[in-house]
C-alpha positions as a printed Julia matrix, in Angstrom:
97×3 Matrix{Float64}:
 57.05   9.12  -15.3
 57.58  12.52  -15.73
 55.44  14.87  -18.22
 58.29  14.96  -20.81
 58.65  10.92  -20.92
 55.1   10.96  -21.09
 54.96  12.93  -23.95
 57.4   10.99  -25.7
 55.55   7.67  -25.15
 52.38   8.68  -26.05
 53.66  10.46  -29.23
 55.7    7.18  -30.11
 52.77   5.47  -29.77
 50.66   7.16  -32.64
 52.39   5.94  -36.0
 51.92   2.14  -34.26
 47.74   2.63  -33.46
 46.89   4.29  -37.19
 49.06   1.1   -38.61
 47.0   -1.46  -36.42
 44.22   0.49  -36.35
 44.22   1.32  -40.5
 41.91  -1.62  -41.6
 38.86   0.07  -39.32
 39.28   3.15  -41.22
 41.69   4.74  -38.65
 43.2    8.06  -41.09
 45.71   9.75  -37.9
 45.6    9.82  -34.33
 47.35  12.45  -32.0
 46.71  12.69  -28.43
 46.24  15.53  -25.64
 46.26  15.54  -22.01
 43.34  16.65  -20.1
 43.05  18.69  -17.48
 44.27  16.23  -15.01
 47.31  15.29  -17.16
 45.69  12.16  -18.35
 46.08  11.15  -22.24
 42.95  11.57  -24.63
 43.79   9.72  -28.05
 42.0   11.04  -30.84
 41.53   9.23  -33.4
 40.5   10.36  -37.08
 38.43   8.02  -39.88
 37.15   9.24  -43.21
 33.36   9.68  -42.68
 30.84   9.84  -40.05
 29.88   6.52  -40.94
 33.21   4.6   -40.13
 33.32   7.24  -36.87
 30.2    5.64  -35.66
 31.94   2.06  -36.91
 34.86   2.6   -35.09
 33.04   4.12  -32.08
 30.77   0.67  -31.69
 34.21  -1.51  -31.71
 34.68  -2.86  -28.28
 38.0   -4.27  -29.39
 39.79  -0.15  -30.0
 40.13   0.93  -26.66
 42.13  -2.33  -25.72
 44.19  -1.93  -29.16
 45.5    2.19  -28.23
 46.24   0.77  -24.52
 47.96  -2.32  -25.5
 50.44   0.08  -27.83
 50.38   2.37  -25.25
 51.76  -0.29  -22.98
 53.96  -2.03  -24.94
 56.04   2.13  -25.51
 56.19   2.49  -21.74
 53.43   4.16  -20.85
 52.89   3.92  -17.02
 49.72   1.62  -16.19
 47.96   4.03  -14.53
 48.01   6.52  -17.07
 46.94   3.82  -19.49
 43.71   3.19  -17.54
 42.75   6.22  -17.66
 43.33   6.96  -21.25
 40.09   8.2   -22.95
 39.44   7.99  -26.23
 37.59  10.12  -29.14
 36.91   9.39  -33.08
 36.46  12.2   -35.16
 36.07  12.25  -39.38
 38.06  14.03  -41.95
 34.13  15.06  -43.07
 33.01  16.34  -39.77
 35.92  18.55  -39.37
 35.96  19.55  -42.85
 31.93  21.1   -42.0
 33.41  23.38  -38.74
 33.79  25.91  -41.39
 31.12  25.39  -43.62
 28.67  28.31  -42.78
């Protein structure tokens, strides 16, 4: 898979994991490769609360690969997603002086 199919998978990918992702709090998701070229799927919840909620699911991870999968997202790139929860509240504070 090339970087531009990449790309398109992964981005195809994000409307699906907020939807199933949604009743956990889940407000947006967007991704961005690291360094290596492997995906890193941020996700983004309301609160610092719900981050630490969603952070302490064991069942999240398996949810972004599975969609990941199932839009053609090569295996290996899959396994080595990582993935990060951030709130609406935390980033709203990176200004706050």
């Amino acid at each position: 898979m090339d970087e531009a199919q990449l790309k398109r998978a992964v981005d195809a990918a994000m409307l699906p994991i907020v939807a199933s992702l949604a009743p956990a709090g889940v407000l947006g998701a967007h991704w961005l490769p690291d360094r290596s070229g492997d995906p890193v799927v941020w996700l983004c919840v309301g609160n610092e609360a719900q981050r630490v909620a969603v952070q302490s699911y064991s069942w999240v991870l398996p949810q972004v690969q599975v969609t990941l999968t199932r839009l053609g997202l090569a295996p290996e790139k899959v396994m080595a997603l990582r993935l990060e929860v951030t709130s609406a509240e935390a980033e709203d504070r990176l200004f706050d002086e």
